[in-house]
Short mmCIF file of C-alpha atoms in Angstrom, two decimals:
data_model
loop_
_atom_site.label_atom_id
_atom_site.label_comp_id
_atom_site.label_asym_id
_atom_site.label_seq_id
_atom_site.Cartn_x
_atom_site.Cartn_y
_atom_site.Cartn_z
CA MET A 1472 -0.06 0.08 0.05
CA ILE A 1473 1.23 3.51 -0.90
CA LEU A 1474 1.28 5.82 2.03
CA HIS A 1475 0.72 9.57 1.54
CA TYR A 1476 0.52 12.12 4.28
CA ILE A 1477 -1.94 15.12 3.39
CA TYR A 1478 -1.60 18.49 4.89
CA ASP A 1479 -3.44 21.73 4.60
CA GLY A 1480 -1.13 23.43 2.19
CA SER A 1481 0.52 25.89 4.71
CA PHE A 1482 4.16 25.55 5.54
CA ASP A 1483 3.33 25.00 9.25
CA GLY A 1484 1.41 21.98 7.79
CA LEU A 1485 4.36 20.85 5.88
CA LEU A 1486 6.86 20.97 8.89
CA THR A 1487 3.94 19.21 11.11
CA SER A 1488 4.04 16.30 8.62
CA ILE A 1489 7.84 16.19 8.89
CA TYR A 1490 7.41 15.93 12.70
CA GLU A 1491 5.03 13.16 12.30
CA ALA A 1492 7.01 11.23 9.92
CA TYR A 1493 9.95 11.19 12.56
CA TYR A 1494 8.12 10.44 15.76
CA ARG A 1495 5.64 7.85 14.04
CA ARG A 1496 8.97 6.34 12.32
CA GLU A 1497 7.01 6.02 9.27
CA ASN A 1498 8.26 6.50 5.64
CA PRO A 1499 5.35 8.20 3.59
CA ASP A 1500 5.84 7.68 -0.14
CA ASP A 1501 4.64 11.37 -0.49
CA ILE A 1502 3.61 14.34 1.56
CA VAL A 1503 0.80 15.93 -0.33
CA PRO A 1504 -1.30 19.45 -0.07
CA GLU A 1505 -4.92 18.55 0.50
CA ASP A 1506 -6.02 20.10 -2.63
CA SER A 1507 -3.72 17.81 -4.72
CA ILE A 1508 -5.28 14.53 -3.38
CA GLU A 1509 -5.34 11.48 -5.74
CA ALA A 1510 -8.28 9.38 -5.87
CA ASN A 1511 -6.62 5.77 -5.90
CA PHE A 1512 -7.53 2.68 -4.04
CA LEU A 1513 -3.74 1.60 -3.75
CA ILE A 1514 -3.04 5.02 -1.68
CA GLU A 1515 -3.60 5.10 1.99
CA ASN A 1516 -4.01 9.02 2.78
CA ILE A 1517 -3.42 10.09 6.50
CA PHE A 1518 -4.54 13.53 7.09
CA ILE A 1519 -2.04 15.36 9.29
CA PRO A 1520 -3.44 18.26 11.28
CA THR A 1521 -1.40 21.30 11.38
CA ASP A 1522 0.30 21.92 14.79
CA ARG A 1523 2.13 25.08 15.43
CA GLU A 1524 4.22 23.60 18.46
CA LYS A 1525 5.30 20.67 16.21
CA SER A 1526 6.07 22.87 13.33
CA LYS A 1527 7.89 25.28 15.44
CA LYS A 1528 10.15 22.34 16.81
CA VAL A 1529 11.30 21.29 13.18
CA TYR A 1530 11.79 24.83 12.19
CA GLU A 1531 14.19 25.54 15.11
CA ALA A 1532 15.77 22.21 14.66
CA ILE A 1533 16.71 22.95 11.01
CA GLU A 1534 18.23 26.10 12.20
CA LYS A 1535 20.22 24.77 14.99
CA LYS A 1536 21.19 21.16 13.76
CA ILE A 1537 21.63 22.07 9.98
CA SER A 1538 21.63 25.91 8.88
CA GLU A 1539 19.71 28.89 8.18
CA GLU A 1540 20.44 28.24 4.30
CA THR A 1541 18.84 24.59 4.75
CA LEU A 1542 15.80 26.34 6.23
CA ARG A 1543 15.70 28.91 3.49
CA ARG A 1544 16.00 25.92 0.75
CA VAL A 1545 13.06 24.07 2.50
CA PHE A 1546 10.93 27.21 2.26
CA TYR A 1547 11.73 27.48 -1.41
CA ILE A 1548 11.08 23.92 -2.29
CA TYR A 1549 7.60 24.51 -0.53
CA LEU A 1550 7.19 27.56 -2.64
CA SER A 1551 7.64 25.81 -6.00
CA GLU A 1552 4.50 23.60 -5.50
CA LEU A 1553 6.13 21.15 -7.78
CA PRO A 1554 4.93 17.44 -7.54
CA MET A 1555 6.79 15.50 -4.80
CA HIS A 1556 8.02 18.69 -3.18
CA GLY A 1557 6.88 17.41 0.22
CA ILE A 1558 8.56 13.97 0.05
CA THR A 1559 11.62 15.72 -1.25
CA VAL A 1560 11.77 18.12 1.80
CA LEU A 1561 11.59 15.14 3.98
CA LYS A 1562 14.34 13.19 2.20
CA TYR A 1563 16.41 16.44 2.34
CA LEU A 1564 16.01 16.97 6.03
CA ARG A 1565 16.90 13.33 6.69
CA LEU A 1566 20.25 13.71 4.98
CA GLY A 1567 20.75 17.17 6.82
CA PHE A 1568 20.20 15.99 10.14
CA LYS A 1569 22.72 13.15 9.58
CA ILE A 1570 25.26 15.29 7.59
CA GLY A 1571 24.96 18.61 9.16
CA PRO A 1572 25.62 22.25 7.79
CA GLN A 1573 27.60 20.73 4.88
CA VAL A 1574 24.66 18.77 3.53
CA ASP A 1575 24.43 21.26 0.45
CA LEU A 1576 27.73 20.25 -0.75
CA ASN A 1577 26.85 16.73 -1.40
CA LEU A 1578 25.85 17.42 -4.77
CA SER A 1579 26.61 13.79 -5.85
CA ASN A 1580 23.43 12.68 -4.10
CA ASP A 1581 20.12 12.81 -6.25
CA THR A 1582 18.22 14.41 -3.43
CA ILE A 1583 20.57 17.40 -2.86
CA ARG A 1584 20.91 17.72 -6.54
CA MET A 1585 17.24 18.28 -7.02
CA VAL A 1586 16.75 20.57 -4.08
CA ASP A 1587 19.60 22.60 -5.51
CA ASN A 1588 17.99 22.64 -8.87
CA ILE A 1589 14.56 23.83 -7.69
CA TYR A 1590 15.90 26.20 -5.14
CA HIS A 1591 17.80 28.12 -7.92
CA LYS A 1592 14.71 27.99 -10.26
CA VAL A 1593 12.61 29.58 -7.59
CA ALA A 1594 15.29 32.28 -6.63
CA LYS A 1595 15.57 33.01 -10.30
CA GLU A 1596 12.07 33.75 -10.89
CA LYS A 1597 12.07 35.82 -7.59
CA HIS A 1598 15.05 38.02 -9.10
CA ARG A 1599 13.42 38.24 -12.71
CA MET A 1600 10.04 39.26 -11.35
CA LEU A 1601 11.64 42.12 -9.09
CA GLY A 1602 12.52 43.74 -12.58
CA LEU A 1603 9.21 42.75 -14.46
CA ILE A 1604 6.38 43.95 -11.89
CA ARG A 1605 4.63 46.85 -13.46
CA PHE A 1606 2.08 48.99 -11.03
CA LYS A 1607 -0.68 51.06 -12.16
CA GLU A 1608 -2.38 53.52 -10.02
CA LEU A 1609 -6.06 52.90 -9.51
CA GLU A 1610 -8.82 55.52 -8.86
CA ASN A 1611 -8.62 55.02 -5.03
CA GLY A 1612 -4.90 55.70 -4.91
CA ILE A 1613 -3.83 52.09 -4.64
CA LEU A 1614 -0.91 51.14 -6.87
CA TYR A 1615 -1.90 47.64 -8.19
CA SER A 1616 0.21 45.02 -10.07
CA SER A 1617 -1.02 41.67 -11.28
CA ILE A 1618 1.33 38.57 -11.89
CA GLU A 1619 1.25 35.19 -12.79
CA PRO A 1620 4.43 33.47 -11.76
CA ASP A 1621 5.39 29.77 -12.39
CA TYR A 1622 6.22 29.53 -8.47
CA ASN A 1623 4.48 31.06 -5.41
CA ILE A 1624 6.93 33.90 -4.97
CA VAL A 1625 4.66 36.89 -4.16
CA GLY A 1626 5.86 36.70 -0.40
CA LEU A 1627 9.46 36.72 -1.80
CA VAL A 1628 9.32 39.92 -3.57
CA ALA A 1629 6.94 41.86 -1.20
CA PRO A 1630 9.84 42.74 1.21
CA HIS A 1631 11.78 44.41 -1.87
CA PHE A 1632 8.73 46.89 -2.53
CA ALA A 1633 7.87 47.45 1.19
CA SER A 1634 11.48 48.79 1.39
CA ARG A 1635 11.44 50.79 -2.02
CA MET A 1636 7.82 51.93 -1.92
CA ALA A 1637 7.41 52.37 1.81
CA ASN A 1638 5.09 55.56 1.51
CA GLU A 1639 2.63 53.93 -0.76
CA ASN A 1640 -0.44 51.70 -0.63
CA TRP A 1641 0.03 48.91 -2.87
CA ALA A 1642 -1.12 45.39 -3.98
CA ILE A 1643 0.63 42.57 -5.96
CA HIS A 1644 -1.92 40.20 -6.95
CA ASP A 1645 -0.93 36.78 -7.99
CA VAL A 1646 -3.81 35.91 -10.30
CA LYS A 1647 -2.89 32.36 -10.87
CA ARG A 1648 -3.26 31.47 -7.24
CA GLY A 1649 -5.82 33.98 -5.92
CA ILE A 1650 -3.55 35.64 -3.50
CA ALA A 1651 -2.05 39.09 -2.98
CA ALA A 1652 0.64 40.82 -1.04
CA LEU A 1653 -0.99 43.84 0.43
CA TYR A 1654 0.95 46.94 1.94
CA ASN A 1655 -0.53 49.70 3.89
CA ARG A 1656 2.59 51.76 4.54
CA GLU A 1657 3.43 50.02 7.53
CA GLU A 1658 3.45 46.31 6.92
CA TRP A 1659 2.72 43.54 4.29
CA ILE A 1660 0.41 40.66 4.53
CA ILE A 1661 -0.44 37.83 2.25
CA LYS A 1662 -4.17 37.32 1.83
CA ASP A 1663 -6.57 35.15 -0.22
CA ILE A 1664 -8.10 37.45 -2.68
CA GLU A 1665 -10.11 37.59 -5.99
CA PHE A 1666 -11.00 40.80 -7.91
CA ASN A 1667 -14.25 39.88 -9.53
CA ASP A 1668 -14.90 43.63 -10.55
CA THR A 1669 -13.06 45.49 -13.11
CA LEU A 1670 -10.33 47.75 -11.69
CA ILE A 1671 -10.75 51.43 -12.45
CA VAL A 1672 -7.58 52.78 -13.40
CA LYS A 1673 -6.88 56.46 -12.59
CA GLU A 1674 -7.26 58.66 -15.62
CA GLU A 1675 -3.66 60.20 -15.46
CA GLU A 1676 -2.34 56.56 -15.22
CA GLU A 1677 -3.67 55.86 -18.76
CA GLU A 1678 -1.75 58.85 -20.00
CA TYR A 1679 1.40 57.71 -18.11
CA GLN A 1680 1.28 54.30 -19.65
CA GLU A 1681 1.15 55.80 -23.23
CA LEU A 1682 4.15 57.90 -22.57
CA TRP A 1683 6.04 54.73 -21.30
CA LYS A 1684 5.21 52.77 -24.29
CA THR A 1685 6.38 55.72 -26.48
CA TYR A 1686 9.55 55.79 -24.62
CA PHE A 1687 9.95 52.11 -24.80
CA LYS A 1688 9.47 52.23 -28.82
CA SER A 1689 11.81 55.37 -28.98
CA ALA A 1690 14.62 53.92 -26.89
CA ALA A 1691 15.01 50.63 -28.88
CA ILE A 1692 17.75 50.74 -31.35
CA GLN A 1693 15.93 49.14 -34.43
CA ASN A 1694 19.04 47.44 -36.17
CA ARG A 1695 20.06 45.97 -32.59
CA ILE A 1696 16.66 44.38 -31.76
CA ASN A 1697 17.25 40.68 -31.03
CA PRO A 1698 13.71 38.83 -30.40
CA LYS A 1699 15.54 35.59 -29.39
CA LEU A 1700 17.41 37.06 -26.79
CA GLN A 1701 14.67 39.10 -25.58
CA LYS A 1702 12.49 36.11 -25.18
CA ARG A 1703 15.32 34.35 -23.25
CA ASN A 1704 15.88 37.01 -20.73
CA MET A 1705 12.18 38.01 -20.57
CA PRO A 1706 9.86 34.83 -21.48
CA MET A 1707 6.70 35.65 -23.24
CA ARG A 1708 4.79 34.07 -20.40
CA TYR A 1709 5.49 37.19 -18.19
CA TRP A 1710 4.65 39.75 -21.27
CA LYS A 1711 0.97 39.56 -20.42
CA TYR A 1712 1.15 42.20 -17.38
CA LEU A 1713 4.09 44.32 -19.11
CA VAL A 1714 2.76 47.81 -20.11
CA GLU A 1715 5.44 48.06 -22.91
CA LYS A 1716 4.26 44.83 -24.46
CA THR A 1717 0.52 45.25 -24.58
#
């Protein structure tokens, strides 16, 4: 029988599942968020209720017994939302608790190599998105941006804009996941959110966007335009929300 741990989709839920795997001395075949449960009679699903105390113990154990870098990598693997991310984290931590702070240097190991690969993919998209997010001012004065990243990185980019745009009210809306980072000039939070109504853009904002498009076209050196290079540095899947590409 295939054994799956099912958690609520939160980071605390994932760490609670790691705790239970250790203290039950079980070897689940996967750790799956509840919205990805497979209907298969060969799979035994065990629901793991989120426990903040158990999650905290795992969190602190990773920091103290392995490293803060390992904790960061675990979080990025979670944010990747890729299939088998839960069991990848469990295998990674088992190696980490065994090897210690040097665990990430063991790139000959398949699990470590996979973790390194996923970590850098998420980090790369985070870095890329910092340069691709475009805000537009709404009628109510809030600066709004919509994105559809491959990975769940809205919480990774929010601190950058909280620092750079500290005196503004803004929202970065992950349309794909129905969540947003919301900032009120003091702090930012992540909320489940859906904008069902048409957003009303401030009249002056439309004029500004037209000026930006004109500048983008005029700044381009026609005989040096390289579409292949442009698509490699700024893949087309991101163009949907770029002012200069609409």
